Amino acid sequence: MTFRTPSRRLFLGGALTTATAGLILPRRALAQEAVNFQLSWLHSVQFGGSYIAQNKGYWSDAGLEVALQPGGPNAPVEPPVVAGTALVGISAADYTAAAVNQGAPFKIIGVAMQKNPFAIASLAENPVNSPADLVGKKIGMALANMPVLEALCSINDVDIAEIEVVPTQYDPAPLVQGQVDCLLCWATDLPVAMEIQGVESVTMLLADHGYAVHSQTYIATEDSLANRRDQLVALMKGEVMGWQDYHADPAAAAALTVEMFPDSGLDLATQELQAERQVPLMFSDLTEAEGFGWFTDETVAANVETLALLDKPVSADLWDRSILEEVHG
Amino acid sequence: MSGALALRGARLPGGGLIGSVLAVAVWEIVARLTAQSFFIAAPSAILLHMTEHAGLLWRALGVTLWAAFRGFVWGNLAGVLMALLVVLLPRGERLISTLALLVFCLPLVATGPILRVLYGPGDGPQVTLAALAVYYTTFLPVLVGLRAAPQGWFDLVRSYGRGRMVALREVRLPAALPYLVAGLQIAAPAAFLGAMVGEFTGAERGLGVLTVRALRALDLPATWSIAVITSAVSVLAFAAVGWAGRRLDLAPPQVLLAAPGQARRSAWQGPGEALLALGVTLALWKGTMELFALPRFFAKRPEDVWAYMVSGPGAEAHRAKLFAAMGETLAFAAPGYLAGLALGAGLAVALTLAPRAAAFTMPVAIALRSIPIVATAPLIVWALGRGAAGTIAVVAVMIFFPTLVACLHGLARTPRAVLDLFEVYAAGRWRRMLGAQLPAMLPAFFASARMAIPAAILAVTTAEWLATGRGVGALMATVASTSDYGMLWSAIALIGLAAVLAHGAVVALERVVLARTNAEQLAR
Amino acid sequence: MPDEPRPDIRLTGVSKSFGAPGREVPAVAPLDLRLAGGSMTALVGPSGCGKSTLLRLIAGLERPSSGEIRIGDESPDDLRKRAALSVAFQDAALLPWRTVAGNVALGRSLARRPRDAGAVSELIELVGLSGFEAQRPAELSGGMRQRAAIARAMASAPELLLLDEPFGALDELTRDRLNAELPPLWEAHGATSVLVTHSVAEAVRLSDRILVLTPRPARIAADIAVDLPRPRDAVVLGSEAFRETCGQVSAALREGQAPGRLAAQ
Ligand SMILES: Nc1ncnc2c1ncn2[C@@H]1O[C@H](COP(=O)(O)OP(=O)(O)OP(=O)(O)O)[C@@H](O)[C@H]1O
Ligand SMILES: [Mg+2]
């Protein structure tokens, strides 16, 4: 059991020099450059486009060998990206904003989820259809998401003191068991699980009630933006192509996911449902017009506004469109 | 030796068969009756899930088991080496135990990302976390064992002019063997759990991955299948270690006579050692982070914590927030700690008095210890609520098992001659327990009381994170998700400090008690 | 080896107290003593008077509270460092995880003597434990354990042999046999020996000199030379001189002990 860092560092140093060399030499002449891509959760169709990119060779064609690193409950995305062990990480604008406020040199270089997937899930007999319905209810949520609820309340003039917060983790059981009236969760996640288990639920997307926070954003360090642009462009290009394929056939993406990760305990029906449910969050008129991952000054401004409510003040230059411009250009 | 009998009880005897069948039947009925509430999976559903996903579960088990095994080996090796270091360098005891305690106190929210960055992809973090989960609970019992020899045996070695190394080889190591078995038995489920939790730091496969997935997917049969598998593995490992231990343990417990040590500690020695421990801790903390060039963003150095808590902007607000959270945590940790210790020691006594009950109790106890708390906490919370009772129960569950095992072994170390004496007077079981076995158990009990300190803190912070949403546990979870690593490391530092202080108090009590009952533990 | 004369043991002002400062319990009063090299000295005295303590002082297992012990120009520690002494402890101190043979062999290996299975089994035979080589101490009787301890003490062929009531738990017959068979061995090797015993007859039979100690703290109540020819066979043991010496020792013991008082803790 030896710590691998020294050799890893050496190796990264090597990757860096080859990257700089790549600016001068024609890229095709280069051998595959290995980079890590840090996902934000365990493997699932949530990252279906990336699997397609890898499976169809969109990255290897561009001379990039991408290793997809799964996340987990105790695997924050920011540290490996800051440390340089991962070139790009999947984060969300609010997490990135918090990290930047703590001194992390991040830029958001692409937005996979135009609409934030946060939702309030409730049962049909006691539904939450609008933020006002939250009053007097017990909401189950991970404590880390407290600021999300606070922002929703303040945008919609709901007194948060009227809502009882019950800390829950990961699982929809407290809602089904009646410990809580509703859950703060991802629309593509717990409601899908409940539906597969035969429990009908009502979901209210926060994004439909003024909560504008980009999710599943691609983050990279300023250093990478300056020194590893080629790799970033190649990686994002593969992503864009992968997600376009995904859009064309989400079910195929779900099938690919289950096939690629046979040891992850994925269930095809769940993956198909999730794949379908995340389409409206990721693809919009905007991406139709400008391409996958795009963001405009307006969407950024809306994010800055919501993030201020979340007590994560950021300026618009947290977003950097230059990589996307190269990809789509 | 009824203590040994109780340990042996972990093997289900034939008589338990009817009971087991009955229990499964009741389980099935209850599960079917409560199916709508998604709490309990029926045995039939579990069996079905296991057969349908046999391939997946086997592969996951293989992955997790392999990481757990390596962690088990490394962690126990580290624990034993540290104990050896302490007996060879008695002056370093304070320092070594403090460092061992502090490392054990590091919460997953802090170690997870660091290990992932250090190792990169692969199962390095799983192995390391499994090792970290076991070394401390091996270190303490082995240290007790290395000292569990009468003065006469050391005199023998000395009379030939041989030194510490020979005493170690000829006397201490063989004497420590039964205690090592206790440590390894405690370690078996802990290593497995550590490897599973290690997968929470980002892994592609393994039972930990499946657990997270199953919990999220409300897949009860899957959750319970994994719980059954982890329990079975842990029970088997526990029994295997016990079996091997009985093969190796050739020496019946001896009367360990040792003259009380002359306490020749000068007034400045205590504070001096404490200062040294503090200095070394800070140096190691900073040194490790610098050595691996861990970014300051998430690997805060001591001076960063100092700035955050004392000298920097907003320090006062940070302090107020952290101290308030710490107060809440301690309010639950203390009763949970005492409850867990009492439960563990009490159960050990009960099982020694009524060894038959062990056949049923030990597997349940092992299972409780080996299923990840993220899976058991919901059940406990459902049964006892999200308030004090639930939290205290989570803490008690986390610490009663090591206490139980250590105390059972301690009880089994009652010298045969002393037991014979009680036999001569036909003394009752209780008389024997009070007069002979409990005193023999004391060193093991105090070792558990020491082990339980960091375990209680970890348990209460976990419960806070999962259930109550208060205290330092919730604070650490929140700040970790918002990259407020300054607060995270301040919380870790404060937790470490609290653990060291509590440890100091237990050691002081231990010295007073053992000086009367088990002087061999203090003599050297 | 035995050719070279063994150095004398000299104790000058040696005393020993136990306990915390201010509440010391004197176990051995200041003693001045010289034990001739190669001789066998017996220590007799009431229980708890300090015999074992004196033996442990000579072995270097306890530090004297005052005074100094020299063996020739060496200290007890020097002797121990050379593995030139061995002790048969009052409570046997056999390691429970070793067999009888293993415990006896330990006496050689601790003294850094090369392995010698022949020597070990010879000693085991001598103390009458043949057939029990593979037994563990827990499977032996008290007297058998003592015999194993004696064999272990002799296994290293020490220059200084310290025996603390080695025959305490033996029946009359076995004791008698060992009393007869062991001394020639010690003599052949020329070891200086100190023997603690409660049996007056045994002290007289085995030793060249008997020190009768007073109750705690140990002082020398009487110093009796045993002028009997060796080997001390049945003839010697039946002689008038033998009985006389025994009487002398018994009288000294009685005298040393104040009436009605035991050496209390
Ligand atoms: N380690 C110790 N600490 C305190 N007191 C001791 C210690 N060892 C011996 N003593 C005391 O010293 C005195 C002499 O003890 P010692 O063992 O030398 O007696 P002894 O003459 O060998 O008795 P016995 O014939 O019963 O074996 C006793 O009063 C005993 O209590
Ligand atoms: Mg004695």
Short mmCIF file of C-alpha atoms in Angstrom, two decimals, chain B residues 105-107 109-110 285 305 308-309 318 322-323 325-326 457 461 471-473 475-477 479 484-498:
data_model
loop_
_atom_site.label_atom_id
_atom_site.label_comp_id
_atom_site.label_asym_id
_atom_site.label_seq_id
_atom_site.Cartn_x
_atom_site.Cartn_y
_atom_site.Cartn_z
CA CYS B 105 -10.79 10.38 15.14
CA LEU B 106 -10.44 11.64 11.57
CA PRO B 107 -13.91 11.63 10.03
CA VAL B 109 -15.70 13.65 5.28
CA ALA B 110 -12.10 14.76 5.69
CA TRP B 285 -0.35 17.25 10.34
CA VAL B 305 -7.19 26.49 11.37
CA TYR B 308 -9.91 30.51 10.93
CA MET B 309 -10.63 30.05 14.60
CA HIS B 318 -16.62 30.69 13.45
CA LEU B 322 -18.40 25.49 16.12
CA PHE B 323 -18.60 25.56 19.91
CA ALA B 325 -22.39 22.59 17.52
CA MET B 326 -19.79 20.84 19.68
CA ILE B 457 -17.58 10.63 18.66
CA THR B 461 -21.39 12.72 14.28
CA GLY B 471 -24.22 19.22 16.19
CA VAL B 472 -20.77 18.88 14.70
CA GLY B 473 -21.74 15.95 12.49
CA LEU B 475 -21.98 20.98 10.57
CA MET B 476 -19.18 18.95 9.00
CA ALA B 477 -21.49 17.47 6.38
CA VAL B 479 -19.42 22.65 5.30
CA ASP B 484 -15.84 25.34 3.76
CA TYR B 485 -12.80 23.27 4.59
CA GLY B 486 -11.62 25.82 7.16
CA MET B 487 -14.60 24.96 9.32
CA LEU B 488 -14.22 21.27 8.57
CA TRP B 489 -10.63 21.13 9.78
CA SER B 490 -11.42 23.33 12.78
CA ALA B 491 -14.14 20.87 13.71
CA ILE B 492 -11.70 17.98 13.29
CA ALA B 493 -9.15 19.72 15.49
CA LEU B 494 -11.75 20.35 18.17
CA ILE B 495 -13.01 16.78 18.01
CA GLY B 496 -9.45 15.54 18.34
CA LEU B 497 -8.91 17.76 21.35
CA ALA B 498 -12.12 16.57 22.99
#
